[in-house]
PDB file of C-alpha atoms in Angstrom:
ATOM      1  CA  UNK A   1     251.147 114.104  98.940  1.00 83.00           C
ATOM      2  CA  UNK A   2     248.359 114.966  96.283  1.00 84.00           C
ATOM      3  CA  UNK A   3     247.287 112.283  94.248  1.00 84.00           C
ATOM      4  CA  UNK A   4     245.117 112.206  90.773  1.00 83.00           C
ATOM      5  CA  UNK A   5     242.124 110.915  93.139  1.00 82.00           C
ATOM      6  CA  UNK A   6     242.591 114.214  95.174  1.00 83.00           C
ATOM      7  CA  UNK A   7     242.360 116.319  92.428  1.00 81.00           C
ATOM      8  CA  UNK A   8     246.100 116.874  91.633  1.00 83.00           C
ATOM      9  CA  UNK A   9     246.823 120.500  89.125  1.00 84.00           C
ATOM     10  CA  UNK A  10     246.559 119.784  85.623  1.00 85.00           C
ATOM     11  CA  UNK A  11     248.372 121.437  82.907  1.00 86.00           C
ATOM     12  CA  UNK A  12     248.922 121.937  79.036  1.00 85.00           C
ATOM     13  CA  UNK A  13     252.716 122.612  78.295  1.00 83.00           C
ATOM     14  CA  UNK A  14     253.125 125.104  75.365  1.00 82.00           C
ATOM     15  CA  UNK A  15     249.719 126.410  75.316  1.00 83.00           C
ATOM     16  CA  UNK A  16     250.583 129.548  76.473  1.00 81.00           C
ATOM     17  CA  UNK A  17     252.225 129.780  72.556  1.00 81.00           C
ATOM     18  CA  UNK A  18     249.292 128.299  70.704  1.00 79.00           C
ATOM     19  CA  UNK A  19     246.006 128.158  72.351  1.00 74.00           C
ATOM     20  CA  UNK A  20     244.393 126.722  68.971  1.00 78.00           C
ATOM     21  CA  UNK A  21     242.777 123.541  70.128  1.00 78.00           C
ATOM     22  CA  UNK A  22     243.598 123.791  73.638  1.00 78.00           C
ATOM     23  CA  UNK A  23     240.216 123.258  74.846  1.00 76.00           C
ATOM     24  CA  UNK A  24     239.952 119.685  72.962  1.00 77.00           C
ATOM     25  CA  UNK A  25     243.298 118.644  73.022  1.00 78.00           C
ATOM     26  CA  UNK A  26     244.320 119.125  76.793  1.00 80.00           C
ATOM     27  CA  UNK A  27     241.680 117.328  78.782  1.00 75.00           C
ATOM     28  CA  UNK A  28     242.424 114.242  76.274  1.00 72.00           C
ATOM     29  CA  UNK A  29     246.169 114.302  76.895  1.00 72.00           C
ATOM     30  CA  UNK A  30     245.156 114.014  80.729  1.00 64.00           C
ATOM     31  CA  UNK A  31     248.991 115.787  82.135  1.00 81.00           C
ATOM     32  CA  UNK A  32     248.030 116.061  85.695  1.00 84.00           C
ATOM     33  CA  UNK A  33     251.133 116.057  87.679  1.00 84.00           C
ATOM     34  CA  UNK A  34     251.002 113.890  90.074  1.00 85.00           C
ATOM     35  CA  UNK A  35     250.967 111.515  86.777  1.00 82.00           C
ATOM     36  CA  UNK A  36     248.046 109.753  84.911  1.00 78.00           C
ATOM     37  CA  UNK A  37     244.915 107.887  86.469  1.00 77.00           C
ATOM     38  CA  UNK A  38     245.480 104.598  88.489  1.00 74.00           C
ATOM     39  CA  UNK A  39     248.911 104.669  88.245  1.00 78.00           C
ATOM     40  CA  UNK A  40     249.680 105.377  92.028  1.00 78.00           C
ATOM     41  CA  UNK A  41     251.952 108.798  91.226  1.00 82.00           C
ATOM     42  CA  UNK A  42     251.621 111.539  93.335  1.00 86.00           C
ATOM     43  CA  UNK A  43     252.469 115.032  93.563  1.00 84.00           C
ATOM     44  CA  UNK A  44     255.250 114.843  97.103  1.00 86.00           C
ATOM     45  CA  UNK A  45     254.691 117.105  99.493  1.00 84.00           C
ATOM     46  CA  UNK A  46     257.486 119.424  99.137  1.00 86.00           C
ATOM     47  CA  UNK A  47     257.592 119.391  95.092  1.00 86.00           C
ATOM     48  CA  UNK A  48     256.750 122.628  93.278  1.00 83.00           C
ATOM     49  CA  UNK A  49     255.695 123.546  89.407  1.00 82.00           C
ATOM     50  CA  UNK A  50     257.177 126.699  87.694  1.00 84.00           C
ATOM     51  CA  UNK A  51     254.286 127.488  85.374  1.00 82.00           C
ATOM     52  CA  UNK A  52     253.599 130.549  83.371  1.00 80.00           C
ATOM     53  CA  UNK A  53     250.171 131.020  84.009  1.00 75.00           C
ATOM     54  CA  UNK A  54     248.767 131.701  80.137  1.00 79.00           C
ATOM     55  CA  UNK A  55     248.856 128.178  79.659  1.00 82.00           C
ATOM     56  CA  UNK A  56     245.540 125.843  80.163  1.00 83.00           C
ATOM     57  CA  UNK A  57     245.461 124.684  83.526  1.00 81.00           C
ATOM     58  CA  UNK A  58     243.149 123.387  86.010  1.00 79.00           C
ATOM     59  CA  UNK A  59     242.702 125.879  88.838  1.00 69.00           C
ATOM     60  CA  UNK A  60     239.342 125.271  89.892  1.00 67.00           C
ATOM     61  CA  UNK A  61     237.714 123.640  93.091  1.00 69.00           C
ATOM     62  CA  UNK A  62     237.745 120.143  93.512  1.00 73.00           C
ATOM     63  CA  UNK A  63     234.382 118.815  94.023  1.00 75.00           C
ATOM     64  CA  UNK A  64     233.860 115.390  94.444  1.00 78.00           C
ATOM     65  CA  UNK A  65     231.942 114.253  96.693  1.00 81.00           C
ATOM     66  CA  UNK A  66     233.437 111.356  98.904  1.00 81.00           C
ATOM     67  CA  UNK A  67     236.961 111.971  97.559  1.00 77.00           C
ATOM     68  CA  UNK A  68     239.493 113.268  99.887  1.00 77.00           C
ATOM     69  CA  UNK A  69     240.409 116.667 100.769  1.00 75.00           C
ATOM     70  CA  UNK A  70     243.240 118.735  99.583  1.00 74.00           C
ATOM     71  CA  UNK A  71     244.391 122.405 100.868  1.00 72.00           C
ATOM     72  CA  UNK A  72     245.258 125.104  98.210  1.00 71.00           C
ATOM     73  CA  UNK A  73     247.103 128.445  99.234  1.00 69.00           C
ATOM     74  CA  UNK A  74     246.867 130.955  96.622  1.00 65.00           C
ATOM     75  CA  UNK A  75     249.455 133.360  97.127  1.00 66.00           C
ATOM     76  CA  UNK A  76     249.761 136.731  95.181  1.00 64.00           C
ATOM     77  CA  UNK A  77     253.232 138.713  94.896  1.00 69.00           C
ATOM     78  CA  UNK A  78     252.410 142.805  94.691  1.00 67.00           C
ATOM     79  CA  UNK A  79     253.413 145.992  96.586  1.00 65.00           C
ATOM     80  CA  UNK A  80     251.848 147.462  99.477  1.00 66.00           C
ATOM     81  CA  UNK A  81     249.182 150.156  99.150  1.00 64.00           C
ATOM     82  CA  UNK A  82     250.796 153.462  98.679  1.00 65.00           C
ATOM     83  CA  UNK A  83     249.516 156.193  98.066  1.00 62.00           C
ATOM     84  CA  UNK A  84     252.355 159.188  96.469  1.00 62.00           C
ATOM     85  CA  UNK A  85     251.334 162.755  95.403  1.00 60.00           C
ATOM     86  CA  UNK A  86     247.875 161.792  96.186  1.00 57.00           C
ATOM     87  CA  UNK A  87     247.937 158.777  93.466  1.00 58.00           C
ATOM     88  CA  UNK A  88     247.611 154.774  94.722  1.00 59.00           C
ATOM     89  CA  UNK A  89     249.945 153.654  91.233  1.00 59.00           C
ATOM     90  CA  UNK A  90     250.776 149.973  92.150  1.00 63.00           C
ATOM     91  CA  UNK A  91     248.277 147.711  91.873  1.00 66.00           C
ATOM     92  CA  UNK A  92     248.073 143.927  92.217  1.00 72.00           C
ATOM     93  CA  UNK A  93     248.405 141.900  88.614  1.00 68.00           C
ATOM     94  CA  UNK A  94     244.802 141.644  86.536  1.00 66.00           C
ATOM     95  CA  UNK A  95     243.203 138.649  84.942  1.00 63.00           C
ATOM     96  CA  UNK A  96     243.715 136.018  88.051  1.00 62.00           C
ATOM     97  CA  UNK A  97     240.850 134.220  89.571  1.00 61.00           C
ATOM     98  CA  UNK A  98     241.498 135.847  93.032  1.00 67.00           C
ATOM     99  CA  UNK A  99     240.314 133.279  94.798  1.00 68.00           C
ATOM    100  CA  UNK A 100     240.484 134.214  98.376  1.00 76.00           C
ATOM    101  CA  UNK A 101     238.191 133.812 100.849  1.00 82.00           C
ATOM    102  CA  UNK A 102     237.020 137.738 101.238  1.00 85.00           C
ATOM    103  CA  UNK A 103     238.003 137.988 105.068  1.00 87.00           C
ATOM    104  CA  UNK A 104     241.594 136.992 103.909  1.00 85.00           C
ATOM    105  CA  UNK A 105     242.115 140.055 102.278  1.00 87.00           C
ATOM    106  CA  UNK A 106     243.883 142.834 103.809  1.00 86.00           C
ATOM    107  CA  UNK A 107     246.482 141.126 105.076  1.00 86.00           C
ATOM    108  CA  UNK A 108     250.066 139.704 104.551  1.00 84.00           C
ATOM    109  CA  UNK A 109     252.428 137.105 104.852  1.00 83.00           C
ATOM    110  CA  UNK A 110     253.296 138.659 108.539  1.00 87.00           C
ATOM    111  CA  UNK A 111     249.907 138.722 109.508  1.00 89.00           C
ATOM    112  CA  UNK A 112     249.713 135.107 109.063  1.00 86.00           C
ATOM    113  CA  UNK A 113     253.069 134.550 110.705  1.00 89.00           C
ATOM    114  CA  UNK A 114     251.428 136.447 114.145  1.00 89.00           C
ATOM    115  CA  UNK A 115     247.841 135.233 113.534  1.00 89.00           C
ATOM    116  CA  UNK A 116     247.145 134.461 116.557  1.00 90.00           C
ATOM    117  CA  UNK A 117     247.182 138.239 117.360  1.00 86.00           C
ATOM    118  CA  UNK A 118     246.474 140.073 114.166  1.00 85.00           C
ATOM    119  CA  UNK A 119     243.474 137.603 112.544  1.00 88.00           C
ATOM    120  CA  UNK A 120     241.128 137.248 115.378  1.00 90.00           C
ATOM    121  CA  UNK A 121     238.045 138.426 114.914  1.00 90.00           C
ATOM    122  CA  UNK A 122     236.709 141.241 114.626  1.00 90.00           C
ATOM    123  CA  UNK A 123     240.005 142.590 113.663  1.00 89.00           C
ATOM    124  CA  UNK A 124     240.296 140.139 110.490  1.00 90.00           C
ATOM    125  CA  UNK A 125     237.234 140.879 109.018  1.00 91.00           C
ATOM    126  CA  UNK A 126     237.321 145.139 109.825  1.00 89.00           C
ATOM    127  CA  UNK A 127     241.494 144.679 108.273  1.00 89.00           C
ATOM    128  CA  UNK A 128     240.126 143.146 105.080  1.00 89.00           C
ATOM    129  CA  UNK A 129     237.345 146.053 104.781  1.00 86.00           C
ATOM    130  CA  UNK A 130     240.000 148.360 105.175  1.00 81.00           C
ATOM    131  CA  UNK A 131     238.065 149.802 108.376  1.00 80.00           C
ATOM    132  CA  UNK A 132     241.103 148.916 110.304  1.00 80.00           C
ATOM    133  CA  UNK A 133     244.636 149.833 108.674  1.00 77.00           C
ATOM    134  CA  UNK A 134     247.419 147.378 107.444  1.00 78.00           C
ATOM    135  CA  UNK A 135     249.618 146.892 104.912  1.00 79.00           C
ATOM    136  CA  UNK A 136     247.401 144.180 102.398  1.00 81.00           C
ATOM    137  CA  UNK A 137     244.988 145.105  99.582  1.00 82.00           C
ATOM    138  CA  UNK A 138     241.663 145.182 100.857  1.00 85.00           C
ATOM    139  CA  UNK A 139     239.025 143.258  99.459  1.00 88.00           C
ATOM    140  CA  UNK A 140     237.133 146.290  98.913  1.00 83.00           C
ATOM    141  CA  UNK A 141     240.032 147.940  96.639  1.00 81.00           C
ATOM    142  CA  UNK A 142     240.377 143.965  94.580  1.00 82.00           C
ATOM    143  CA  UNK A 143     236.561 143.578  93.974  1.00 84.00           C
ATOM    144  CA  UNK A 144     236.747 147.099  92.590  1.00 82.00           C
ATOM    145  CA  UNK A 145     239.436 146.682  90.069  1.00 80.00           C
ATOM    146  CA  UNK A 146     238.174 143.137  89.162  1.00 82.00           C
ATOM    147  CA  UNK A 147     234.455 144.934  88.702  1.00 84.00           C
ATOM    148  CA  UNK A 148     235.808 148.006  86.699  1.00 80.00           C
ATOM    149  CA  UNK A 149     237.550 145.565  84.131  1.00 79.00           C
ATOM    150  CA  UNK A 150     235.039 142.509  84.308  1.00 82.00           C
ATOM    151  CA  UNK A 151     237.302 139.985  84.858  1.00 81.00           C
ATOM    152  CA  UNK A 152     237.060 136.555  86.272  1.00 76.00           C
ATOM    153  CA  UNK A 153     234.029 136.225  88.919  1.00 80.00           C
ATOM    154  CA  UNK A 154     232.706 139.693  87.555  1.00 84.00           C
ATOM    155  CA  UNK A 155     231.813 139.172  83.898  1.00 87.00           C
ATOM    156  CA  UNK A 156     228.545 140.282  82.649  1.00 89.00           C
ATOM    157  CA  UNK A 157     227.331 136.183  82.446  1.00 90.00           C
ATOM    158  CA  UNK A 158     228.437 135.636  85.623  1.00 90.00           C
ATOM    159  CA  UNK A 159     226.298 138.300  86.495  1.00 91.00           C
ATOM    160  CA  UNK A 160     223.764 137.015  84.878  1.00 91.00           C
ATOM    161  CA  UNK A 161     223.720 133.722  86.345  1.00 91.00           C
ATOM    162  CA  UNK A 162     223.970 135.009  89.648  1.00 91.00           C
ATOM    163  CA  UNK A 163     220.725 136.608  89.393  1.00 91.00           C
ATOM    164  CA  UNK A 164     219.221 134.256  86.983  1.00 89.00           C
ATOM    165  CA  UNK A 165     219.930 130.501  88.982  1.00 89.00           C
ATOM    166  CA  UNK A 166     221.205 132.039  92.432  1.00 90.00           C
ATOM    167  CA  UNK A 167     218.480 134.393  92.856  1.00 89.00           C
ATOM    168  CA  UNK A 168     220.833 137.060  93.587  1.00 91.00           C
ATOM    169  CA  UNK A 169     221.700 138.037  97.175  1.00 91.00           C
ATOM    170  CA  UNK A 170     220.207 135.545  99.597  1.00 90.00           C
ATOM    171  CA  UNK A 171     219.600 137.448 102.396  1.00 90.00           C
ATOM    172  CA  UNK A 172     218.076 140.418 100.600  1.00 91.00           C
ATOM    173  CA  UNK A 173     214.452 139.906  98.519  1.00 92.00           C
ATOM    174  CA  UNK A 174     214.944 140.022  94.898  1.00 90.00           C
ATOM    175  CA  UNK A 175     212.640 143.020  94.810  1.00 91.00           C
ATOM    176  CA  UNK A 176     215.109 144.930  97.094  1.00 92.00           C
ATOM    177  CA  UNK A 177     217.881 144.177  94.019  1.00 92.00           C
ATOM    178  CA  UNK A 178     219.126 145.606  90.890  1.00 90.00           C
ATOM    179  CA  UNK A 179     218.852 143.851  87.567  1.00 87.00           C
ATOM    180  CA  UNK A 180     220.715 142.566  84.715  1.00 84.00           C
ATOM    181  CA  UNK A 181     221.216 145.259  81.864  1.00 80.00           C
ATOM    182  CA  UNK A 182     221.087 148.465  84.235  1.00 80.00           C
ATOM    183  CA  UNK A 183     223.090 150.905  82.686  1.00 80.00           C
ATOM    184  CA  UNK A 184     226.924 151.782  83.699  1.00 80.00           C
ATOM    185  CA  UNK A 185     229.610 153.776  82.624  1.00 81.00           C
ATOM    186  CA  UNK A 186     231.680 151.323  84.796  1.00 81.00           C
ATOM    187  CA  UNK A 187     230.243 147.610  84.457  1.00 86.00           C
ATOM    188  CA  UNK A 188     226.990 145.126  84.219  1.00 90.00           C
ATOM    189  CA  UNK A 189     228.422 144.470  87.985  1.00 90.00           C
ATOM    190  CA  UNK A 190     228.665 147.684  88.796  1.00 89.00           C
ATOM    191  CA  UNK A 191     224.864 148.940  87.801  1.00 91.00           C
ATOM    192  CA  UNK A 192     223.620 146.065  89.434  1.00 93.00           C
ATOM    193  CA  UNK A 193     225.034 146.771  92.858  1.00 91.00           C
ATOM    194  CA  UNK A 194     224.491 150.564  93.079  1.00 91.00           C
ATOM    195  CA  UNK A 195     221.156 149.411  91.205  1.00 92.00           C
ATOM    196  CA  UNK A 196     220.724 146.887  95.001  1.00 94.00           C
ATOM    197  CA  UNK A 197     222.098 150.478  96.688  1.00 93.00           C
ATOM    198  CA  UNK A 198     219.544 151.943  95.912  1.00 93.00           C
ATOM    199  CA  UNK A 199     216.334 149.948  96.027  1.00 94.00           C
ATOM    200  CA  UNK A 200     217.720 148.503  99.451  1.00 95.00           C
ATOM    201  CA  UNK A 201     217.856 152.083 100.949  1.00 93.00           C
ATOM    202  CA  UNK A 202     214.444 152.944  99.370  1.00 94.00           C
ATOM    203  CA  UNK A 203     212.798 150.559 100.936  1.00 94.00           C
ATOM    204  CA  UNK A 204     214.608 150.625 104.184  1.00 93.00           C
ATOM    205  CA  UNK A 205     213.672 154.148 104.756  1.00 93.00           C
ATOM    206  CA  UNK A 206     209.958 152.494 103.990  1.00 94.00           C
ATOM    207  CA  UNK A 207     210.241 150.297 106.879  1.00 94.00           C
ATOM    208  CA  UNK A 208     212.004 152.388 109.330  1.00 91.00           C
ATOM    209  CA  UNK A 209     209.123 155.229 108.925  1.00 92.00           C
ATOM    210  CA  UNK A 210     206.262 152.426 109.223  1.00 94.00           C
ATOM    211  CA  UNK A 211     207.437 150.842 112.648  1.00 92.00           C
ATOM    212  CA  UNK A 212     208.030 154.683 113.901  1.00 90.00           C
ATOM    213  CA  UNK A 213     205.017 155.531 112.767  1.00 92.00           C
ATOM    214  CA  UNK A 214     203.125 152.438 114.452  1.00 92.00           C
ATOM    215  CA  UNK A 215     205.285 152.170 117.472  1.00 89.00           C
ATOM    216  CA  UNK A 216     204.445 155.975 118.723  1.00 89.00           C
ATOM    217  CA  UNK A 217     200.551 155.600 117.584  1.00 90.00           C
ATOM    218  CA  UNK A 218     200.437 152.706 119.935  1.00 89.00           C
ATOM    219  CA  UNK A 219     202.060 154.962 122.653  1.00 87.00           C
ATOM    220  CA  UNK A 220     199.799 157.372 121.382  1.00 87.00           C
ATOM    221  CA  UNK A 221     197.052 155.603 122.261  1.00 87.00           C
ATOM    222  CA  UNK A 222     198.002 154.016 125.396  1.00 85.00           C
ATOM    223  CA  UNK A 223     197.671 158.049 126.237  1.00 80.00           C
ATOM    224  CA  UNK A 224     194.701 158.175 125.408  1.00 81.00           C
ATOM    225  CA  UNK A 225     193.280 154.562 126.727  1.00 81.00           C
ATOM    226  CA  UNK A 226     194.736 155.908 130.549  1.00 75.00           C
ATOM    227  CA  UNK A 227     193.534 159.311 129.841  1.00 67.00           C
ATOM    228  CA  UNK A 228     196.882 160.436 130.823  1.00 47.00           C
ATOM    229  CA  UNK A 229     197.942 163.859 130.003  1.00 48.00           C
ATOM    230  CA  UNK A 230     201.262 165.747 129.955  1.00 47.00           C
ATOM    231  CA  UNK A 231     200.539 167.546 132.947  1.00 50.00           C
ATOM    232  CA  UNK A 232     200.792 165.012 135.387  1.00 50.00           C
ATOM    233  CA  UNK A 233     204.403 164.580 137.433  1.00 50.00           C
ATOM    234  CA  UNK A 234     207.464 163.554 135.398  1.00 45.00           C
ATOM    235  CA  UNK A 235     207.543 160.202 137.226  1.00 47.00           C
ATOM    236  CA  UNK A 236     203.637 159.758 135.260  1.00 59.00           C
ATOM    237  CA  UNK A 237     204.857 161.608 132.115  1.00 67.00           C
ATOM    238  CA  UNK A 238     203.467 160.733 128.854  1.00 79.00           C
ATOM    239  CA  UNK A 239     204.339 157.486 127.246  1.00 83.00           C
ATOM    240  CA  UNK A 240     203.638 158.892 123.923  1.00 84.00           C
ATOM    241  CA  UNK A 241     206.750 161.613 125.113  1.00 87.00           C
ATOM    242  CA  UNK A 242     208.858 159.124 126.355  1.00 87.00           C
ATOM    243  CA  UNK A 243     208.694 157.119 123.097  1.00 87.00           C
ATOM    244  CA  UNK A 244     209.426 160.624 121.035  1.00 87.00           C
ATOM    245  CA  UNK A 245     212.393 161.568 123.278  1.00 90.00           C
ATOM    246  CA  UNK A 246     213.385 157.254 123.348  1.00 89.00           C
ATOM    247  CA  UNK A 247     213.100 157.689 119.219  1.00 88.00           C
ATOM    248  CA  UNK A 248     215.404 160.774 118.985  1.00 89.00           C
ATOM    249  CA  UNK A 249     217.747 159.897 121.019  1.00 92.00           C
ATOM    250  CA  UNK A 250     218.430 156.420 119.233  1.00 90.00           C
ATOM    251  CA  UNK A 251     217.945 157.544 115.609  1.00 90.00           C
ATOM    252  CA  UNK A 252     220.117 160.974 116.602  1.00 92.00           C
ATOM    253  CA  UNK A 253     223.265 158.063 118.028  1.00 93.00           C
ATOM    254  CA  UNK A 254     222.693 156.148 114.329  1.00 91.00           C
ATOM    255  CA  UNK A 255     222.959 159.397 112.278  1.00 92.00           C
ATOM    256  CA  UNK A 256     225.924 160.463 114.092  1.00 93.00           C
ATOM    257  CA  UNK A 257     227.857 157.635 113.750  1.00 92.00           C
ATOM    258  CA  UNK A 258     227.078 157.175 110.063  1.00 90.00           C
ATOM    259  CA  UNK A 259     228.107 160.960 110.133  1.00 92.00           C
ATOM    260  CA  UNK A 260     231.740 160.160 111.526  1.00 91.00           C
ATOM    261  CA  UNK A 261     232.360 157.056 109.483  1.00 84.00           C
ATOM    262  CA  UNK A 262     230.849 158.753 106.332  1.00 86.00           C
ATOM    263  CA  UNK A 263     233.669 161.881 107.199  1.00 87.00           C
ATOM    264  CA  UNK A 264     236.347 159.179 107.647  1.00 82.00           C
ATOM    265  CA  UNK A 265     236.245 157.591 104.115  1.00 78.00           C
ATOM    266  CA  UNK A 266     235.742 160.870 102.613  1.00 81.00           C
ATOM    267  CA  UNK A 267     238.977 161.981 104.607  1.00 81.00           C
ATOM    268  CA  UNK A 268     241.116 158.852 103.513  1.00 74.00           C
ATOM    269  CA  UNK A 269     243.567 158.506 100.915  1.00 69.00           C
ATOM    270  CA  UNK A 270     241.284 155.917  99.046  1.00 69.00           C
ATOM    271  CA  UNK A 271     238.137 158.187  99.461  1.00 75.00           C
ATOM    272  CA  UNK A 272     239.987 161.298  97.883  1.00 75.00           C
ATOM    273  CA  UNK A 273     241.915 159.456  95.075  1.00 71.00           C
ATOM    274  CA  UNK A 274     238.737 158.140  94.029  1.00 73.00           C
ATOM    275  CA  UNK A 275     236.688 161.044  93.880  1.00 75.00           C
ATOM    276  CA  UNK A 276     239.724 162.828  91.820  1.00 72.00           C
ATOM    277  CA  UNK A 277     240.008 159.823  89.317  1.00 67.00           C
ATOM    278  CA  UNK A 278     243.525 159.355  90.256  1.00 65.00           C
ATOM    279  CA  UNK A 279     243.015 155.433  91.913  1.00 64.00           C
ATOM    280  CA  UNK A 280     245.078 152.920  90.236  1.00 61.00           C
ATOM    281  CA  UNK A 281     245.782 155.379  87.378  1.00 58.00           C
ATOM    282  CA  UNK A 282     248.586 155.460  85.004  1.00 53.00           C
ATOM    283  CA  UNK A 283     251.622 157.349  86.710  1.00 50.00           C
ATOM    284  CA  UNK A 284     252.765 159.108  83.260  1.00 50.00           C
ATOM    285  CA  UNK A 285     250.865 161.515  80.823  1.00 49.00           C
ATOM    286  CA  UNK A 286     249.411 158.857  78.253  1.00 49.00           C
ATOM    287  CA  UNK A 287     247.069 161.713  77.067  1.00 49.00           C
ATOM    288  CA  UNK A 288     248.070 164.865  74.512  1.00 49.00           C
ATOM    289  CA  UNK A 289     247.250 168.104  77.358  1.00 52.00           C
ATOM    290  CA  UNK A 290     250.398 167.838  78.674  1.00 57.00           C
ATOM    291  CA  UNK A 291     249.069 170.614  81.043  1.00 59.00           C
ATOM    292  CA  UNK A 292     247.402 168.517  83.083  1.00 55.00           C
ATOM    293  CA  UNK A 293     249.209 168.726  86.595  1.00 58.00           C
ATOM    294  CA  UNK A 294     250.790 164.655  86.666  1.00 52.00           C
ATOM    295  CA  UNK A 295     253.028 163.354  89.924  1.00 51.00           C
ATOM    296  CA  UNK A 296     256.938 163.339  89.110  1.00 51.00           C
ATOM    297  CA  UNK A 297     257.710 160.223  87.834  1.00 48.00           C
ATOM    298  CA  UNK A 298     260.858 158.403  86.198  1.00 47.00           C
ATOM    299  CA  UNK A 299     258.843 157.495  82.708  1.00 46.00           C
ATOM    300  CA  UNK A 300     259.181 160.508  80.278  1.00 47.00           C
ATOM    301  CA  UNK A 301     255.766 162.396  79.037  1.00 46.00           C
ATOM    302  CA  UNK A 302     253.984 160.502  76.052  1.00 47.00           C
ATOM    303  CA  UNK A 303     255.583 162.268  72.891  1.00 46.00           C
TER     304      UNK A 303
END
């Protein structure tokens, strides 16, 4: 049972018709419903709301500290990914909070059902990347759409805030991040994270050259300090060599792989539709070149 002390859902019935006022006037008419403050109601275990979701609500976490816990399940209805003529058309509803725990992604009701097999770990977390298939929407594919159209958790104040008060990324230095006001022909969101892309790599690539640099001029000159010489047996080669060959043989392993896995997204369905433009996008001509070479579909051309 949920009780007002637990943070029970609040709503605003026939907001969703007039949203004049809403703001003030809800929070004052208090309609939580497991029923007002100290009156012992509760929300049963077992009960349910019907609620169109345009009216005011509370949806957000419950925070108070000392209270007791309560468990929310946030369950979205959409199709599975698929892709048809080379277009990914059905997409999961825009404008909801989303808010999922980003490992949860990727997976379904019958993944949860057989979790014991299909959510362990590392499988859960590579399923929700989309590194390892299934039939959910990855949380790569929702953080896009939400990103592309700003909404909730991806607006530009968020954005700002989340540099601003959080500092950004914690486990990267703010100098290794974009900034607020990069430009975009996608999103504030969107500049800032190739803008983190980009400055992360940079200085990466900084890094990575400096300790090769210093780690073979200290083999270098342990050459030099044992007046060894390349000459000598192969059981007394150079440690200056062995470093070189040691170097290229790890940084040739790295490269490689990043060459496969770069080959495999570029080789997916959700590499090529986005390259073409054709993710998520409308499955009629909504444009005047009817020319333009469109999948068959049952809605008629745009007249």
């Amino acid at each position: 049972d949920t009780t007002y002390e637990m943070g029970a859902t609040h709503v605003c019935p026939g907001s969703h018709l007039c949203s004049a006022g809403a703001e003030k006037h809800c929070p004052e008419s208090n309609l939580a419903i497991s029923g007002p403050e100290g009156e012992g109601g509760a929300w049963k275990k077992g009960w349910g709301a019907l609620v169109n979701q345009q009216n005011y609500h509370k949806g957000m976490g419950f925070t108070q500290k000392g209270a007791l816990d309560r468990v929310v399940l946030i369950a979205t209805f959409a199709p599975r990914p698929n892709y048809r003529h080379g277009v990914e058309t059905r997409m999961i509803g825009q404008g909801g909070s989303y808010s999922l725990i980003w490992h949860q992604w990727g997976h379904t009701f019958s993944d949860y059902v057989h979790a014991d097999k299909r959510m362990t770990e590392p499988q859960k977390t590579l399923r929700s990347l989309g590194i390892v298939k299934g039939n959910g929407i990855t949380y790569l594919s929702s953080a896009s759409m939400r990103m592309a159209n700003e909404e909730t958790g991806m607006t530009p104040d968020e954005l700002d805030y989340f540099i601003e008060e959080e500092g950004g990324f914690s486990f990267l230095p703010r100098s290794w991040q974009g900034f607020f006001g990069e430009e975009s022909d996608v999103s504030d969101w969107h500049a800032f994270l190739l803008g983190t892309l980009k400055k992360t790599e940079k200085e990466l690539k900084c890094v990575n050259i400096g300790i090769v640099a210093v780690y073979l001029l200290l083999a270098l000159l342990w050459d030099v300090s044992k007046g060894k010489s390349s000459s000598r047996k192969a059981s007394n080669r150079s440690v200056f060599l062995q470093s070189l060959l040691r170097m290229a043989l790890t940084h040739g392993l790295v490269i490689f792989l990043a060459w496969i896995a770069i080959r495999t997204v570029e080789d997916s369905n959700w590499g090529k539709t986005i390259r073409a433009g054709k993710a998520y996008r409308i499955p009629w001509n909504a444009v005047e070149d009817e020319n333009v070479n469109y999948p068959p579909s049952t809605i008629p051309f745009k007249t």
